[in-house]
Amino acid sequence: MTVGFDLKGKVAIVTGAGSRASGIGNGRAAAVLLADAGAHVVVVDSAPEHMEETQKLIAERGGESLAVTADVTDPDACAAVVEQAMDAWGQLDVLVNNVGVAGPSGTVLDVDLLAWDQCLRVNLTSMVLMSRVAIPRMRTSGGGSIINMSSVAGLVGGHQGIAYPTTKAAIVGLTRTMAAHHGREGIRVNALAPGAVHTPMVYSQGIDEAAREQRRLAAPLGTEGTGWDVGDAVLFLASPRSRWITGTVLPVDAGLTATLGTYTPSVTAAPPAQADTGPQR
Ligand SMILES: NC(=O)c1ccc[n+]([C@@H]2O[C@H](COP(=O)([O-])OP(=O)(O)OC[C@H]3O[C@@H](n4cnc5c(N)ncnc54)[C@H](O)[C@@H]3O)[C@@H](O)[C@H]2O)c1
């Protein structure tokens, strides 16, 4: 399953590696798949109970993980995460900056500015804080891969609130600039832009079947994505198979951003029955 994606002996940190509800979130899937590939995985979350299921899954599949409770908006907590990774396994190769929150609603006219600042701190500044303590350790480990979680909301307009897509667009700039700054050190920096994946982040806020169906049909593939689809992309960008790729933003969105937002299928056949769940992982 992991041929060519071997991460044996590598050490990865995944922030937001818990999930706010049962099921498979992007961070949980990334942590599990990196461990499947042989990496020692440091799972980080501000809510320790969110990480229990992630660690259980990793252990059941024969992987190794260490849970660290940390709020990634706190510089000291970020430093402690990296130190614990180094104490446990002596190197650092992969950092997945996955933490992200929906943030406040509202336009520029009425968004709550304290909540706006907090959303920037959680979604964007946390990536700077984690990267600034991880990069020196990656240098001494001979290079590394950083994967920042953006969103299709950061690539196109039309989102209901101003805060979330602004942070996700800023992550694109952060990623490209970091890639240029750290390429010569053998550190690759890429971003993922998930589309309307069905994860605990989405269904814990309540989504009815009609809205779910609308999200599914909005994209050319017409199938529903899950956290595993995002996790697979993380695994690719973490692995040597992407060794010549840096500074990219990879949509994982069933083709949503390849269309004009007025997508009408010209082929109306139903997708294959198994396509909604994809392969077992
Ligand atoms: N689900 C989607 O449809 C979708 C689409 C596009 C992008 N994304 C992005 O994916 C990422 C998260 O996906 P997920 O499925 O793992 O979400 P999730 O909500 O299931 O998990 C995120 C975890 O982050 C933790 N967290 C929140 N703030 C934290 C902080 N300050 N410090 C440490 N941990 C913190 C939470 O406790 C939670 O367990 C986010 O960046 C999100 O914007 C999701």
Coordinates of C-alpha atoms and ligand atoms in Angstrom, one line a residue:
M1 CA 0.0 0.0 0.0
T2 CA 2.8 2.4 0.8
V3 CA 5.3 1.4 -2.0
G4 CA 7.3 4.5 -2.8
F5 CA 5.8 6.4 0.0
D6 CA 8.0 4.9 2.6
L7 CA 8.6 7.1 5.7
K8 CA 10.3 4.5 7.9
G9 CA 12.5 6.2 10.5
K10 CA 11.1 9.6 9.7
V11 CA 9.4 11.8 12.3
A12 CA 6.3 13.8 11.6
I13 CA 4.3 16.3 13.6
V14 CA 0.6 16.8 12.7
T15 CA -1.2 19.7 14.4
G16 CA -4.9 19.4 14.9
A17 CA -4.5 15.6 14.7
G18 CA -7.6 15.0 16.7
S19 CA -11.1 15.3 15.4
R20 CA -13.8 17.3 17.1
A21 CA -16.3 14.4 16.7
S22 CA -16.0 10.7 15.9
G23 CA -15.1 9.9 12.3
I24 CA -12.2 10.9 10.1
G25 CA -11.0 14.5 10.0
N26 CA -8.2 15.7 7.8
G27 CA -5.6 15.9 10.6
R28 CA -6.6 12.4 11.9
A29 CA -6.4 10.9 8.5
A30 CA -3.0 12.5 7.8
A31 CA -1.6 11.2 11.1
V32 CA -2.9 7.7 10.5
L33 CA -1.6 7.5 7.0
L34 CA 1.8 8.9 7.9
A35 CA 2.1 6.3 10.6
D36 CA 1.0 3.6 8.1
A37 CA 3.9 4.6 6.0
G38 CA 6.3 4.0 8.9
A39 CA 6.7 7.5 10.3
H40 CA 6.8 8.2 14.1
V41 CA 4.0 10.6 14.4
V42 CA 3.6 13.4 17.0
V43 CA -0.1 14.1 17.2
V44 CA -0.8 17.6 18.5
D45 CA -4.1 19.0 19.7
S46 CA -5.4 21.5 22.3
A47 CA -8.1 19.0 23.3
P48 CA -6.5 15.8 24.6
E49 CA -9.7 13.9 24.2
H50 CA -9.8 14.6 20.5
M51 CA -6.5 12.7 20.0
E52 CA -7.6 9.5 21.7
E53 CA -9.2 8.0 18.7
T54 CA -6.3 9.0 16.4
Q55 CA -3.8 7.3 18.7
K56 CA -6.0 4.2 18.9
L57 CA -6.3 3.9 15.2
I58 CA -2.5 4.3 14.7
A59 CA -1.8 1.7 17.4
E60 CA -4.4 -0.8 15.9
R61 CA -2.6 -0.5 12.6
G62 CA 0.8 -1.2 14.1
G63 CA 2.0 2.4 14.0
E64 CA 3.8 4.6 16.6
S65 CA 2.6 7.9 17.9
L66 CA 3.1 10.4 20.8
A67 CA 0.3 12.7 21.8
V68 CA 1.2 16.2 22.9
T69 CA -1.4 18.6 24.2
A70 CA -0.6 22.0 22.9
D71 CA -2.3 25.2 21.8
V72 CA -0.5 26.1 18.6
T73 CA -1.2 29.8 19.0
D74 CA 1.2 29.8 22.0
P75 CA 4.9 30.1 21.0
D76 CA 6.1 28.2 24.1
A77 CA 3.7 25.4 23.5
C78 CA 4.9 25.1 19.9
A79 CA 8.6 24.9 21.1
A80 CA 7.6 22.2 23.6
V81 CA 6.0 20.1 20.8
V82 CA 9.2 20.1 18.8
E83 CA 11.4 19.4 21.8
Q84 CA 9.2 16.4 22.7
A85 CA 9.5 15.1 19.2
M86 CA 13.3 15.5 19.4
D87 CA 13.5 13.9 22.8
A88 CA 11.5 10.9 21.6
W89 CA 13.0 10.3 18.2
G90 CA 16.0 12.7 17.7
Q91 CA 15.0 14.2 14.4
L92 CA 12.2 16.0 12.6
D93 CA 11.3 15.5 8.9
V94 CA 7.6 16.4 8.4
L95 CA 5.4 19.1 9.7
V96 CA 1.7 19.2 8.9
N97 CA 0.1 22.5 9.9
N98 CA -3.4 21.3 9.9
V99 CA -5.1 23.3 12.6
G100 CA -7.9 25.6 11.4
V101 CA -11.2 26.9 12.6
A102 CA -14.2 28.3 10.8
G103 CA -13.9 31.7 12.5
P104 CA -16.5 34.4 12.9
S105 CA -19.2 35.1 10.4
G106 CA -19.7 38.6 8.9
T107 CA -18.4 40.9 6.1
V108 CA -15.8 43.6 6.6
L109 CA -18.7 45.8 7.7
D110 CA -19.7 43.8 10.7
V111 CA -17.2 41.0 11.5
D112 CA -16.2 41.0 15.2
L113 CA -12.7 42.3 15.2
L114 CA -11.5 40.4 18.3
A115 CA -12.8 37.1 16.7
W116 CA -11.1 38.2 13.4
D117 CA -7.8 38.6 15.2
Q118 CA -8.2 35.2 16.9
C119 CA -9.1 33.5 13.6
L120 CA -5.9 34.9 12.1
R121 CA -3.9 33.7 15.1
V122 CA -5.3 30.2 14.9
N123 CA -5.4 29.6 11.2
L124 CA -2.3 31.6 10.0
T125 CA 0.0 32.7 12.8
S126 CA 0.1 29.2 14.3
M127 CA 1.8 28.0 11.1
V128 CA 4.5 30.6 11.5
L129 CA 5.0 29.7 15.2
M130 CA 5.2 26.0 14.4
S131 CA 7.5 26.4 11.4
R132 CA 9.9 28.7 13.2
V133 CA 10.6 26.0 15.8
A134 CA 10.5 23.1 13.3
I135 CA 12.8 24.4 10.6
P136 CA 16.0 24.6 12.6
R137 CA 15.4 20.9 13.6
M138 CA 14.7 20.0 9.9
R139 CA 17.9 21.6 8.9
T140 CA 19.9 19.4 11.3
S141 CA 17.8 16.4 10.1
G142 CA 18.9 17.0 6.5
G143 CA 15.8 18.7 5.1
G144 CA 12.1 18.2 5.4
S145 CA 8.6 18.7 4.2
I146 CA 6.0 21.2 5.5
I147 CA 2.4 20.9 4.5
N148 CA 0.0 23.8 5.2
M149 CA -3.7 23.2 5.2
S150 CA -5.4 25.9 3.1
S151 CA -8.9 25.5 1.5
V152 CA -10.7 26.1 -1.7
A153 CA -12.2 29.0 0.2
G154 CA -8.7 30.6 -0.1
L155 CA -8.6 30.2 -3.8
V156 CA -11.9 31.6 -4.9
G157 CA -14.4 34.1 -3.5
G158 CA -18.0 33.5 -2.5
H159 CA -17.6 32.3 1.0
Q160 CA -20.2 33.6 3.5
G161 CA -17.8 35.1 6.0
I162 CA -14.7 37.3 5.4
A163 CA -12.4 35.8 8.0
Y164 CA -11.9 32.1 7.1
P165 CA -11.2 32.6 3.3
T166 CA -8.8 35.5 4.1
T167 CA -6.7 33.3 6.4
K168 CA -6.8 30.4 3.8
A169 CA -5.7 32.8 1.0
A170 CA -2.9 34.1 3.2
I171 CA -1.7 30.5 3.7
V172 CA -1.1 30.3 0.0
G173 CA 1.2 33.4 0.1
L174 CA 2.9 32.0 3.2
T175 CA 3.5 28.7 1.6
R176 CA 5.0 30.0 -1.6
T177 CA 7.2 32.5 0.2
M178 CA 8.4 29.8 2.6
A179 CA 9.2 27.5 -0.3
A180 CA 11.4 30.1 -1.8
H181 CA 13.1 30.9 1.6
H182 CA 13.9 27.3 2.5
G183 CA 14.3 25.4 -0.7
R184 CA 18.1 25.5 -0.5
E185 CA 18.0 23.9 2.9
G186 CA 16.2 21.0 1.4
I187 CA 12.9 22.0 3.0
R188 CA 9.9 21.7 0.8
V189 CA 6.8 23.7 1.6
N190 CA 3.4 23.0 0.0
A191 CA -0.2 23.7 0.7
L192 CA -3.4 21.6 0.3
A193 CA -6.7 23.2 -0.6
P194 CA -9.4 20.7 0.4
G195 CA -12.9 21.2 -1.1
A196 CA -16.2 20.2 0.4
V197 CA -14.9 17.1 2.2
H198 CA -17.3 15.4 4.6
T199 CA -15.5 15.5 7.9
P200 CA -16.4 16.0 11.6
M201 CA -15.6 19.7 11.2
V202 CA -18.5 19.8 8.8
Y203 CA -21.0 17.4 10.2
S204 CA -20.5 18.5 13.9
Q205 CA -21.9 21.9 12.9
G206 CA -25.0 20.2 11.4
I207 CA -25.5 19.7 7.7
D208 CA -28.7 18.3 6.2
E209 CA -28.8 15.7 3.5
A210 CA -29.9 18.2 0.8
A211 CA -26.9 20.4 1.5
R212 CA -24.6 17.4 1.5
E213 CA -26.0 16.3 -1.9
Q214 CA -25.6 19.9 -3.2
R215 CA -21.9 19.9 -2.1
R216 CA -21.4 16.5 -3.7
L217 CA -22.9 17.5 -7.1
A218 CA -21.2 20.9 -7.2
A219 CA -17.9 19.4 -8.4
P220 CA -17.1 17.6 -11.7
L221 CA -16.4 14.2 -10.1
G222 CA -19.8 14.3 -8.3
T223 CA -18.5 12.1 -5.4
E224 CA -18.1 13.0 -1.8
G225 CA -14.6 13.5 -0.4
T226 CA -13.5 12.4 3.0
G227 CA -10.6 13.1 5.3
W228 CA -8.8 10.1 3.8
D229 CA -8.6 11.9 0.4
V230 CA -6.9 14.8 2.1
G231 CA -4.7 12.4 4.1
D232 CA -3.5 10.7 0.9
A233 CA -2.4 14.1 -0.5
V234 CA -0.6 14.8 2.7
L235 CA 1.2 11.5 2.5
F236 CA 2.3 12.2 -1.1
L237 CA 3.6 15.7 -0.2
A238 CA 5.4 14.2 2.8
S239 CA 7.0 11.4 0.9
P240 CA 10.1 11.3 -1.3
R241 CA 7.7 10.8 -4.3
S242 CA 7.2 14.5 -4.2
R243 CA 10.9 15.4 -3.8
W244 CA 10.8 17.8 -6.8
I245 CA 7.6 19.6 -5.7
T246 CA 7.7 22.7 -3.6
G247 CA 5.7 26.0 -3.4
T248 CA 2.5 24.4 -4.9
V249 CA -1.1 24.6 -3.8
L250 CA -2.8 21.3 -4.5
P251 CA -6.6 21.4 -4.6
V252 CA -8.2 18.2 -3.3
D253 CA -11.7 19.1 -4.4
A254 CA -13.1 16.7 -7.0
G255 CA -12.4 19.4 -9.6
L256 CA -14.5 22.1 -7.9
T257 CA -12.0 24.9 -8.5
A258 CA -11.5 23.8 -12.1
T259 CA -15.0 25.0 -12.9
L260 CA -16.6 28.4 -13.0
G261 CA -19.0 27.7 -10.1
T262 CA -21.8 27.1 -12.6
Y263 CA -20.9 23.5 -13.2
T264 CA -23.5 21.4 -15.1
P265 CA -22.4 17.9 -16.0
S266 CA -22.5 17.2 -19.8
V267 CA -22.5 13.5 -18.9
T268 CA -25.3 12.8 -16.6
A269 CA -24.6 9.1 -15.8
A270 CA -24.4 8.4 -12.1
P271 CA -20.9 7.8 -10.8
P272 CA -19.8 4.2 -10.0
A273 CA -21.4 3.0 -6.8
Q274 CA -18.1 2.6 -4.9
A275 CA -16.8 6.0 -5.9
D276 CA -18.2 7.8 -2.9
T277 CA -16.1 6.1 -0.3
G278 CA -13.0 5.3 -2.3
P279 CA -10.6 2.5 -1.4
Q280 CA -10.4 1.1 2.1
R281 CA -7.5 2.5 4.1
Ligands
LIG1 N1 -13.6 19.7 6.5 C1 -13.6 20.5 5.4 O1 -14.5 20.5 4.6 C2 -12.4 21.3 5.1 C3 -12.3 21.9 3.9 C4 -11.2 22.7 3.6 C5 -10.2 22.9 4.5 N2 -10.3 22.3 5.7 C6 -9.2 22.5 6.7 O2 -8.8 21.3 7.3 C7 -8.2 21.6 8.6 C8 -8.9 20.8 9.7 O3 -9.5 19.7 9.3 P1 -10.0 18.6 10.3 O4 -10.9 17.8 9.6 O5 -8.7 18.0 10.9 O6 -10.8 19.4 11.5 P2 -11.2 19.1 12.9 O7 -12.0 20.2 13.4 O8 -11.9 17.7 13.0 O9 -9.9 19.0 13.8 C9 -9.1 20.0 14.0 C10 -8.5 19.9 15.4 O10 -7.8 21.0 15.7 C11 -7.8 21.3 17.1 N3 -7.5 22.7 17.3 C12 -8.3 23.8 17.1 N4 -7.6 24.8 17.5 C13 -6.4 24.4 18.0 C14 -5.3 25.1 18.5 N5 -5.2 26.4 18.7 N6 -4.2 24.4 18.9 C15 -4.2 23.0 18.7 N7 -5.2 22.3 18.2 C16 -6.3 23.0 17.9 C17 -9.2 20.9 17.5 O11 -9.3 20.6 18.8 C18 -9.5 19.7 16.6 O12 -9.4 18.5 17.2 C19 -8.5 23.0 8.9 O13 -7.3 23.8 8.6 C20 -9.6 23.4 7.9 O14 -9.7 24.7 7.6 C21 -11.4 21.5 6.1

